[in-house]
Amino acid sequence: MPDATATAAVCVACGGALDTVLEPVFDTRFGIDAAFAIARCRGCNLEQTVPRPAAEALQAYYAAHYNFGGESGTAYTGLRARLFRSRAYRLWLALDGDISFHSRRGHGRLLDIGCNEGRGLALYAHRGFSAVEGLETNPVAAATARARGFTVHDTSLAEFRPNLPYDVAVLSNVLEHALDPNELLRQVHRILKPGGEVWISCPNAASWQRTLFGRWWINWHVPFHIVHFTDATLSRALAAGGFETVERRQATPALWIAHSTIAALTARRGRPTAALRKPLPVMALMMLSRGLLFPVLWLADRLGRGDCLLRVARRAG
Ligand SMILES: [Zn+2]
């Protein structure tokens, strides 16, 4: 008798049949005690997490493990805040890869979708825009961003009806979280001006870290990452959403290598991976990988095997 979960699992993008390519895969960050698999669509090649959590289940996972809860004053947040304020940060971005478009300049109105507590907004505000706004459904994070002086809308993108369209929408490590990424891109298209741009970053499921770390690759991030894009499958999603690519690059953040390494060495199913939140081992691994692997990372990014896809696409029509 066929397994009900397996028969229900069809491609989130095209409804095609799925083949399992990696199992089991489990949460290597928070200790969620559940097994998932990675499956690839026979029709469009898009890789995705199966079983795909229902919207309510996913919401419960976010509420329990993920959402910004106002954490402040810890060694981790203190270090992070100092890093973001420093002049060295922009130099680091140039070296390591600017995966959240923090140093990219633009003009007009920017919307940071999934802006969290507004760390990105604080940087976009100094990059030439006339207005920077955020969209964030977590009320604690939205309130924190507002307290920093930003306009933050707390509706879902589907329900969001801005007074004026935007010139730029940022999806920094957001699209892979969407239960329906094609629908998310259609909504982004709706809120942009004609010719407006979407700036996307997301993990690259064709990276060499995916191959090296296998099930321990930090960017499977099940069950929160619903889809796992490659350059080709991201291009297909953008074309379906009415976007044409303007720029494409790849980057391999040292932080992601450090996190994958820590997960591979210490993560156990059902147990939070405490070392991911310890600044010293994380920083040491970052410096080590950035320093020793510099030529490898540089080359891999240019050969299509970097860990992060970066894309600027323009609303066509
Ligand atoms: Zn498909």
CSV table of C-alpha atoms and ligand atoms in Angstrom, one decimal:
chain,number,residue,atom,x,y,z
A,1,MET,CA,0.0,0.0,0.0
A,2,PRO,CA,1.5,3.4,-1.0
A,3,ASP,CA,2.6,5.7,1.8
A,4,ALA,CA,0.1,8.6,2.0
A,5,THR,CA,2.8,11.2,2.6
A,6,ALA,CA,4.8,10.0,-0.4
A,7,THR,CA,1.9,10.0,-2.8
A,8,ALA,CA,0.9,13.5,-1.6
A,9,ALA,CA,4.5,14.8,-2.3
A,10,VAL,CA,4.5,16.5,-5.6
A,11,CYS,CA,6.6,19.4,-6.8
A,12,VAL,CA,5.7,22.7,-5.2
A,13,ALA,CA,6.4,24.5,-8.5
A,14,CYS,CA,5.0,22.3,-11.3
A,15,GLY,CA,3.2,19.4,-9.6
A,16,GLY,CA,5.7,16.9,-11.1
A,17,ALA,CA,6.7,13.6,-9.4
A,18,LEU,CA,9.5,13.7,-6.9
A,19,ASP,CA,12.5,11.4,-6.5
A,20,THR,CA,14.3,11.3,-3.2
A,21,VAL,CA,18.0,12.3,-3.5
A,22,LEU,CA,19.1,12.4,0.2
A,23,GLU,CA,17.6,11.0,3.4
A,24,PRO,CA,17.3,11.3,6.2
A,25,VAL,CA,18.0,14.9,6.7
A,26,PHE,CA,17.2,16.6,10.1
A,27,ASP,CA,17.4,19.9,11.7
A,28,THR,CA,21.0,20.6,12.7
A,29,ARG,CA,20.4,23.9,14.5
A,30,PHE,CA,17.5,23.8,17.0
A,31,GLY,CA,17.2,20.1,17.7
A,32,ILE,CA,13.8,19.5,16.1
A,33,ASP,CA,13.4,15.7,16.4
A,34,ALA,CA,12.0,14.9,13.0
A,35,ALA,CA,13.3,13.3,9.8
A,36,PHE,CA,13.0,14.8,6.4
A,37,ALA,CA,14.3,14.1,2.9
A,38,ILE,CA,15.5,16.1,0.0
A,39,ALA,CA,13.7,15.2,-3.3
A,40,ARG,CA,14.1,16.4,-6.8
A,41,CYS,CA,11.3,17.0,-9.3
A,42,ARG,CA,11.4,14.9,-12.5
A,43,GLY,CA,9.7,17.7,-14.4
A,44,CYS,CA,11.6,20.9,-13.4
A,45,ASN,CA,14.6,19.6,-11.3
A,46,LEU,CA,13.7,21.8,-8.4
A,47,GLU,CA,14.9,20.2,-5.1
A,48,GLN,CA,12.6,20.4,-2.1
A,49,THR,CA,12.1,19.3,1.4
A,50,VAL,CA,9.8,16.4,1.9
A,51,PRO,CA,7.4,15.9,3.6
A,52,ARG,CA,6.6,19.6,3.1
A,53,PRO,CA,5.3,20.9,6.4
A,54,ALA,CA,1.7,22.2,6.4
A,55,ALA,CA,1.4,26.0,6.9
A,56,GLU,CA,0.2,25.6,10.5
A,57,ALA,CA,3.0,23.1,11.4
A,58,LEU,CA,5.6,25.4,9.9
A,59,GLN,CA,4.2,28.4,11.8
A,60,ALA,CA,4.5,26.4,15.0
A,61,TYR,CA,8.1,25.5,14.2
A,62,TYR,CA,8.9,29.2,13.7
A,63,ALA,CA,7.2,30.2,16.9
A,64,ALA,CA,9.0,27.5,18.9
A,65,HIS,CA,12.5,27.8,17.5
A,66,TYR,CA,13.2,30.5,15.0
A,67,ASN,CA,11.5,33.8,15.4
A,68,PHE,CA,13.4,36.8,16.8
A,69,GLY,CA,12.4,37.0,20.4
A,70,GLY,CA,14.2,40.2,21.3
A,71,GLU,CA,17.5,38.5,22.2
A,72,SER,CA,20.0,41.2,23.2
A,73,GLY,CA,22.9,41.6,25.5
A,74,THR,CA,24.4,38.2,24.9
A,75,ALA,CA,28.0,37.7,23.8
A,76,TYR,CA,26.7,36.7,20.4
A,77,THR,CA,24.5,39.7,19.7
A,78,GLY,CA,27.0,42.1,21.2
A,79,LEU,CA,29.7,40.8,18.9
A,80,ARG,CA,27.4,40.9,15.9
A,81,ALA,CA,26.3,44.4,16.6
A,82,ARG,CA,29.9,45.6,16.9
A,83,LEU,CA,30.8,43.8,13.6
A,84,PHE,CA,27.9,45.5,11.8
A,85,ARG,CA,28.9,49.0,13.0
A,86,SER,CA,32.6,48.6,12.1
A,87,ARG,CA,34.3,50.1,9.1
A,88,ALA,CA,35.9,46.7,8.7
A,89,TYR,CA,32.5,45.2,7.9
A,90,ARG,CA,32.4,46.7,4.3
A,91,LEU,CA,35.9,45.4,3.7
A,92,TRP,CA,34.8,42.0,5.0
A,93,LEU,CA,31.8,42.1,2.6
A,94,ALA,CA,34.1,42.8,-0.3
A,95,LEU,CA,36.2,39.8,0.7
A,96,ASP,CA,33.7,37.3,1.9
A,97,GLY,CA,30.7,38.2,-0.4
A,98,ASP,CA,27.8,40.6,0.3
A,99,ILE,CA,25.0,38.0,0.6
A,100,SER,CA,22.4,40.5,1.9
A,101,PHE,CA,23.3,43.4,-0.5
A,102,HIS,CA,24.4,45.5,2.4
A,103,SER,CA,26.9,47.5,0.3
A,104,ARG,CA,24.8,47.7,-2.9
A,105,ARG,CA,23.6,51.2,-3.9
A,106,GLY,CA,20.3,52.0,-5.4
A,107,HIS,CA,17.7,54.7,-5.6
A,108,GLY,CA,14.0,55.2,-4.9
A,109,ARG,CA,12.0,53.1,-2.6
A,110,LEU,CA,13.3,49.8,-1.1
A,111,LEU,CA,11.3,47.1,0.7
A,112,ASP,CA,13.2,44.5,2.7
A,113,ILE,CA,10.9,41.5,2.8
A,114,GLY,CA,11.4,39.5,6.0
A,115,CYS,CA,13.4,42.4,7.5
A,116,ASN,CA,13.5,40.9,11.0
A,117,GLU,CA,14.7,43.4,13.6
A,118,GLY,CA,15.9,45.9,11.0
A,119,ARG,CA,19.7,45.2,10.8
A,120,GLY,CA,19.5,45.4,7.0
A,121,LEU,CA,17.3,48.5,7.0
A,122,ALA,CA,19.9,50.4,9.0
A,123,LEU,CA,22.5,49.7,6.3
A,124,TYR,CA,20.2,50.2,3.2
A,125,ALA,CA,19.2,53.6,4.6
A,126,HIS,CA,22.8,54.8,3.7
A,127,ARG,CA,22.9,53.4,0.2
A,128,GLY,CA,21.1,56.1,-1.8
A,129,PHE,CA,17.5,55.2,-1.3
A,130,SER,CA,14.8,57.9,-0.7
A,131,ALA,CA,12.9,55.4,1.5
A,132,VAL,CA,13.6,52.1,3.1
A,133,GLU,CA,10.8,50.0,4.5
A,134,GLY,CA,10.5,46.5,5.9
A,135,LEU,CA,7.9,43.8,5.9
A,136,GLU,CA,8.0,41.5,8.9
A,137,THR,CA,5.2,39.3,10.3
A,138,ASN,CA,6.9,38.6,13.6
A,139,PRO,CA,5.5,41.3,15.9
A,140,VAL,CA,8.5,41.4,18.3
A,141,ALA,CA,11.0,41.8,15.4
A,142,ALA,CA,8.8,44.4,13.7
A,143,ALA,CA,8.4,46.4,16.9
A,144,THR,CA,12.2,46.3,17.4
A,145,ALA,CA,12.8,47.6,13.8
A,146,ARG,CA,10.1,50.3,14.4
A,147,ALA,CA,11.9,51.4,17.6
A,148,ARG,CA,15.0,52.0,15.5
A,149,GLY,CA,12.9,54.5,13.4
A,150,PHE,CA,11.9,52.4,10.4
A,151,THR,CA,8.5,51.9,8.7
A,152,VAL,CA,7.8,48.2,9.0
A,153,HIS,CA,4.6,46.6,7.7
A,154,ASP,CA,3.5,43.6,9.6
A,155,THR,CA,1.1,42.0,7.1
A,156,SER,CA,1.9,39.1,4.9
A,157,LEU,CA,3.1,40.0,1.4
A,158,ALA,CA,0.0,38.5,-0.1
A,159,GLU,CA,-2.2,40.9,1.9
A,160,PHE,CA,0.2,43.9,1.6
A,161,ARG,CA,-1.2,46.8,-0.4
A,162,PRO,CA,1.4,49.6,-0.4
A,163,ASN,CA,0.4,53.2,-1.2
A,164,LEU,CA,3.2,53.4,-3.7
A,165,PRO,CA,5.1,50.7,-5.6
A,166,TYR,CA,8.8,50.0,-4.8
A,167,ASP,CA,11.9,50.3,-6.9
A,168,VAL,CA,13.7,47.5,-5.1
A,169,ALA,CA,12.5,44.5,-3.2
A,170,VAL,CA,15.1,42.5,-1.2
A,171,LEU,CA,14.7,38.8,-0.6
A,172,SER,CA,17.8,38.1,1.4
A,173,ASN,CA,17.7,34.4,2.3
A,174,VAL,CA,13.9,34.4,2.2
A,175,LEU,CA,12.7,32.8,-1.0
A,176,GLU,CA,13.8,29.3,0.0
A,177,HIS,CA,11.6,29.6,3.1
A,178,ALA,CA,8.4,30.2,1.1
A,179,LEU,CA,5.8,27.4,1.0
A,180,ASP,CA,5.1,28.6,-2.6
A,181,PRO,CA,8.1,30.4,-4.0
A,182,ASN,CA,6.4,31.1,-7.4
A,183,GLU,CA,3.5,32.8,-5.7
A,184,LEU,CA,5.9,34.8,-3.5
A,185,LEU,CA,7.6,36.1,-6.7
A,186,ARG,CA,4.3,36.9,-8.3
A,187,GLN,CA,3.5,39.0,-5.2
A,188,VAL,CA,6.9,40.7,-5.4
A,189,HIS,CA,6.1,41.5,-9.1
A,190,ARG,CA,2.9,43.1,-8.0
A,191,ILE,CA,4.4,45.5,-5.5
A,192,LEU,CA,7.3,46.7,-7.8
A,193,LYS,CA,7.3,49.5,-10.3
A,194,PRO,CA,7.6,48.4,-13.9
A,195,GLY,CA,11.4,48.0,-14.3
A,196,GLY,CA,11.8,47.6,-10.6
A,197,GLU,CA,14.3,45.1,-9.3
A,198,VAL,CA,14.2,42.2,-6.9
A,199,TRP,CA,17.5,41.4,-5.2
A,200,ILE,CA,17.7,37.7,-4.2
A,201,SER,CA,20.1,35.7,-2.2
A,202,CYS,CA,19.6,32.0,-1.3
A,203,PRO,CA,21.7,28.9,-0.8
A,204,ASN,CA,23.0,27.1,-3.9
A,205,ALA,CA,22.1,23.4,-3.8
A,206,ALA,CA,24.8,22.8,-6.4
A,207,SER,CA,27.6,24.1,-4.1
A,208,TRP,CA,30.6,22.0,-3.3
A,209,GLN,CA,29.7,22.3,0.4
A,210,ARG,CA,26.5,20.4,-0.3
A,211,THR,CA,28.5,17.6,-1.8
A,212,LEU,CA,31.2,17.7,0.9
A,213,PHE,CA,28.9,17.9,3.9
A,214,GLY,CA,26.0,15.8,2.6
A,215,ARG,CA,23.2,15.6,5.1
A,216,TRP,CA,25.1,18.0,7.4
A,217,TRP,CA,25.1,20.9,5.0
A,218,ILE,CA,23.8,23.8,7.1
A,219,ASN,CA,21.7,25.1,4.3
A,220,TRP,CA,19.3,22.2,4.1
A,221,HIS,CA,17.9,23.9,7.2
A,222,VAL,CA,14.9,21.6,7.3
A,223,PRO,CA,12.0,22.1,7.9
A,224,PHE,CA,12.4,25.9,7.4
A,225,HIS,CA,13.9,25.7,3.9
A,226,ILE,CA,11.1,24.4,1.6
A,227,VAL,CA,13.0,24.6,-1.7
A,228,HIS,CA,16.7,24.3,-2.5
A,229,PHE,CA,17.5,26.3,-5.6
A,230,THR,CA,20.3,26.0,-8.1
A,231,ASP,CA,21.2,28.7,-10.6
A,232,ALA,CA,19.0,26.9,-13.2
A,233,THR,CA,16.0,26.3,-11.0
A,234,LEU,CA,16.1,29.9,-9.7
A,235,SER,CA,16.2,31.2,-13.3
A,236,ARG,CA,13.1,29.1,-14.0
A,237,ALA,CA,11.3,30.5,-11.0
A,238,LEU,CA,12.2,34.1,-12.0
A,239,ALA,CA,11.1,33.7,-15.6
A,240,ALA,CA,7.8,32.2,-14.4
A,241,GLY,CA,7.3,35.2,-12.1
A,242,GLY,CA,7.9,37.7,-14.9
A,243,PHE,CA,11.5,38.7,-14.1
A,244,GLU,CA,14.5,39.0,-16.3
A,245,THR,CA,18.0,38.5,-14.8
A,246,VAL,CA,20.2,41.6,-14.7
A,247,GLU,CA,23.1,40.3,-12.6
A,248,ARG,CA,24.1,37.0,-11.2
A,249,ARG,CA,27.0,36.1,-8.9
A,250,GLN,CA,27.9,33.5,-6.3
A,251,ALA,CA,29.5,33.8,-2.9
A,252,THR,CA,30.6,31.5,-0.2
A,253,PRO,CA,30.3,33.1,3.2
A,254,ALA,CA,32.9,31.8,5.7
A,255,LEU,CA,30.1,31.8,8.3
A,256,TRP,CA,28.3,29.1,6.3
A,257,ILE,CA,31.4,27.0,6.0
A,258,ALA,CA,31.9,27.3,9.8
A,259,HIS,CA,28.3,26.4,10.5
A,260,SER,CA,28.4,23.3,8.2
A,261,THR,CA,31.7,22.2,9.8
A,262,ILE,CA,30.2,22.6,13.3
A,263,ALA,CA,27.0,20.7,12.3
A,264,ALA,CA,29.0,17.9,10.7
A,265,LEU,CA,31.2,17.5,13.8
A,266,THR,CA,28.7,18.0,16.6
A,267,ALA,CA,25.0,18.0,15.5
A,268,ARG,CA,22.8,15.2,16.7
A,269,ARG,CA,19.2,14.6,15.8
A,270,GLY,CA,16.9,16.0,18.5
A,271,ARG,CA,19.6,18.1,20.2
A,272,PRO,CA,20.3,21.8,19.7
A,273,THR,CA,23.7,22.4,18.3
A,274,ALA,CA,25.1,24.8,21.0
A,275,ALA,CA,28.5,25.4,19.3
A,276,LEU,CA,26.7,27.3,16.4
A,277,ARG,CA,26.0,30.1,18.9
A,278,LYS,CA,29.5,30.3,20.5
A,279,PRO,CA,31.4,33.2,19.0
A,280,LEU,CA,34.9,31.9,19.5
A,281,PRO,CA,34.7,28.6,17.6
A,282,VAL,CA,32.5,30.2,14.9
A,283,MET,CA,35.0,33.1,14.4
A,284,ALA,CA,38.0,30.8,14.5
A,285,LEU,CA,36.5,28.5,11.8
A,286,MET,CA,35.5,31.5,9.7
A,287,MET,CA,39.0,33.0,9.8
A,288,LEU,CA,40.5,29.6,9.1
A,289,SER,CA,38.3,28.8,6.1
A,290,ARG,CA,38.4,32.3,4.7
A,291,GLY,CA,42.2,32.4,5.1
A,292,LEU,CA,43.2,28.9,4.0
A,293,LEU,CA,40.5,28.3,1.3
A,294,PHE,CA,40.5,31.8,-0.3
A,295,PRO,CA,41.6,30.6,-3.8
A,296,VAL,CA,39.3,27.6,-3.7
A,297,LEU,CA,36.3,29.7,-2.7
A,298,TRP,CA,37.1,32.3,-5.3
A,299,LEU,CA,37.3,29.7,-8.0
A,300,ALA,CA,34.3,27.7,-6.9
A,301,ASP,CA,32.1,30.9,-6.9
A,302,ARG,CA,33.1,31.5,-10.5
A,303,LEU,CA,32.6,27.8,-11.5
A,304,GLY,CA,29.0,27.8,-10.3
A,305,ARG,CA,29.8,25.8,-7.1
A,306,GLY,CA,29.6,28.6,-4.5
A,307,ASP,CA,27.4,28.2,-1.5
A,308,CYS,CA,25.1,31.3,-2.1
A,309,LEU,CA,23.3,32.4,-5.2
A,310,LEU,CA,23.0,36.2,-5.7
A,311,ARG,CA,20.7,37.5,-8.3
A,312,VAL,CA,19.4,40.9,-9.4
A,313,ALA,CA,16.3,40.6,-11.6
A,314,ARG,CA,14.1,43.2,-13.2
A,315,ARG,CA,10.4,43.2,-13.4
A,316,ALA,CA,9.6,42.6,-17.1
A,317,GLY,CA,6.5,44.5,-18.1
B,1,ZN,ZN,8.7,20.6,-10.7
